[in-house]
Amino acid sequence: MARVTLQDVTKRYGDTVAVDRVSAEIADGEFVTLLGPSGCGKTTTLRMIAGLVELTSGHIRFDDQLMDNVPTHKRNIGLAFQSHALFPHMSVAKNIAFGLTNRRAPRAEVQAKVEEMLDMIEMTGMGDRMPSQLSGGQQQRVALARMLATDPRVLLFDEPLSALDRNLRDTLKYSILELQRRTKKTAIYVTHDQSEAFAISDRIMVMNQGRVEQAGTQLDIYLRPETEFVANFVGDNNTLQGTVRAIEPGTDGIREVVVDCSGMTVRAIAPADLAAGDAVSVFVRPEHIEVLPDGSREGQDGVLRGKIVQLVFEGPTLRMTIDADGVPLHVSVSGTERLALLDQANASVWVELRNPSVVKNPPAV
Amino acid sequence: MSETTAIGGPSRFRSSGRWLTSGLQHAYIWLWMALFVLPFLTTVYRSLEDPKGGYSFEGYRFAFGSFQDALILSLQTTIVTIVLNILISIPAAYAIVRYPIPGKRTILAALNVSLYTPGAVMGLSLSLLFAYRLSSIQGSFWALVAAYVVGTFPLMLIPVIVALRDLPTVFGEAARTLGAGRWRTLLRVEIPLLGPGITAGILLTFVIVFNEFLVTLFIAGKGNQTAALTIYNILARAGFAPSTAALASIMQFTSFVVVLLFFKVFGSRYLKGTYLG
Ligand SMILES: Nc1ncnc2c1ncn2[C@@H]1O[C@H](COP(=O)(O)OP(=O)(O)OP(=O)(O)O)[C@@H](O)[C@H]1O
Ligand SMILES: [Mg+2]
């Protein structure tokens, strides 16, 4: 319904910078997640888009319309709160109708819309209940119906599921995605839960200390983290230190970086800002480290030798710590080959690091 | 069967012991109830005495006949005071709770001064004020109302402040995202949710203002005798009469009924806390 543009959006509370020069463009109909640790400024960003928090500086646009001086009630948005925030003194039907009556919609139209919404959330005939007479999941569904009833331009979600139990969360997150797909509305969803973000987003914006560290698809974020924070916040990672030997034009015209690292050579897709001689961190995910059957590939790129110092069988996965010349590597194996490794504690093995990613180290301060 | 008989004796003994304890407990409660109600019962009893001997409702007929105006005035001043208290307290509570005002505590303490001021002091200051500066309303209906509002608005303000502090801001925010402007948010969402505070304030204001006597004594004009003041005046001038007792009983009864009605109407909805449930 609307493209949302943030331009150097900043919010300061006294000396605290809650949101620091965030710029982003969220396409019409896109589902974007703001993902980040507690206190990183997700809620503040969302509330600025809703008009509930004033910007210290910067601009927000819906399509080409500047929203800076548009009050919340004229923005035509829908906001889902962490607590469902249903009006406790109004019935379910009155809650759903609230937005429409604010616009003085004719009574018949309001009634028809309420019925339609109740059908949509599969709560037909429950319009007369009070919110306190509903289960947690039903309350959150009514809250969704209430926010969709006015046909808003932008849907905003502030951890709407975090107060619910796990099963409910799993079903409801797909209901939310389904509703967004059906209505083709722009959606911005705040969460600190990675699996939630990965499950429902078109694009994820990872935030840290008020800044957007990286914005991209799930694959971008997972396989090609651009900062150390993203590499460590999203999933698990092993960090190795290395030095850039060369940048080479690799296959398909994608530049490759060659890194000397712990006595071996690692190749990865080169980020734009690297040059030979740079100190870098090399990140490898535990599930991207493969235990090789023998030492025949020793000396090849990404292959090194180590000793299994710890083995933890967790059922579906086997977690190992492998000591490679004093560098501890965390490895997780989940195929059937994990069973063959069970009795290999203290054995010497060869491993191959796959899909490494390289990030230039920040200048020492 | 035989077992039952075997333990029948001691159990009957024990239950008579229980009867005694419970009887004492009841007697204790009834004793205090009687002490509390005794003045009221005495008044009712005396109000039923007929000056010509025997008992009748003559006193009540006379009270309704000649004190009707006083009773109506009492009700009118009470209702207008309640309305004004609400109109003053809601904006004041918002200012105090939701906005950063320097010296909040001091302001709040200052606002409550009238609650701790002795009635006679209050009455005297007000009568001086009306005499020197506000002679246009001196002795009028509005002088009474002004005095009551000054004296009782903290009784409305404090419960509203407490209710507003407990009211999460999320409801107002939700209303605004749904397109409700400031007034609609206030009228449709926030004030209904402040209901418990407001109704508590109404009850307190009613009980105090309807029965107010001391301040009224200082400032009421000739034509503006409230019911409570009338009782005092008659007693002071003409001594006891059954009709005065009847008026007193009527006032007592009105207060009682209002409080009962209040709990019946609002008690279940607000005071028991279905809100936020
Ligand atoms: N009203 C406020 N006054 C002062 N500081 C605030 C205010 N609101 C937020 N902050 C600060 O701004 C920063 C960002 O807060 P925000 O609520 O946006 O974080 P968040 O990413 O939503 O965290 P969480 O996951 O815990 O909800 C925090 O350091 C917080 O303490
Ligand atoms: Mg938050």
XYZ file of C-alpha atoms and ligand atoms in Angstrom, chain A residues 11-14 16-19 36-47 53 82 158-159 190-192 207 210, ligand 1:
60
model
C 16.175 9.709 18.350
C 18.031 10.975 21.384
C 16.853 10.794 24.984
C 19.175 13.160 26.793
C 21.256 8.238 25.141
C 21.100 7.823 21.394
C 18.274 5.328 21.040
C 18.239 5.387 17.239
C 18.393 -6.992 17.281
C 19.210 -7.423 20.953
C 17.274 -5.763 23.759
C 17.703 -1.997 23.871
C 19.069 -1.639 20.332
C 16.321 0.776 19.294
C 13.834 -1.442 17.434
C 10.751 -0.301 19.307
C 11.808 3.329 19.152
C 12.242 3.082 15.370
C 8.841 1.475 14.972
C 7.154 4.031 17.220
C 7.678 9.105 19.266
C 3.328 -6.746 22.579
C 6.184 -4.720 18.011
C 6.942 -8.259 19.171
C 10.101 -5.955 15.350
C 11.522 -9.003 17.085
C 14.584 -10.195 18.926
C 20.137 -3.457 14.477
C 20.718 2.285 17.483
N 11.196 7.173 26.906
C 12.521 6.909 26.983
N 13.339 7.674 27.741
C 14.663 7.419 27.807
N 15.279 6.417 27.169
C 14.527 5.604 26.404
C 13.119 5.810 26.272
N 12.633 4.852 25.433
C 13.699 4.091 25.076
N 14.833 4.552 25.651
C 16.179 3.978 25.458
O 16.421 3.847 24.086
C 17.085 2.637 23.796
C 16.298 1.842 22.781
O 15.086 1.406 23.350
P 14.033 0.525 22.558
O 12.843 0.386 23.403
O 13.842 1.087 21.196
O 14.797 -0.871 22.452
P 14.306 -2.256 21.818
O 15.259 -2.576 20.735
O 12.871 -2.183 21.452
O 14.547 -3.265 23.008
P 13.649 -4.503 23.518
O 14.005 -5.662 22.647
O 14.133 -4.703 24.912
O 12.227 -4.101 23.425
C 17.279 1.932 25.133
O 18.579 2.188 25.565
C 16.275 2.581 26.027
O 16.750 2.595 27.352
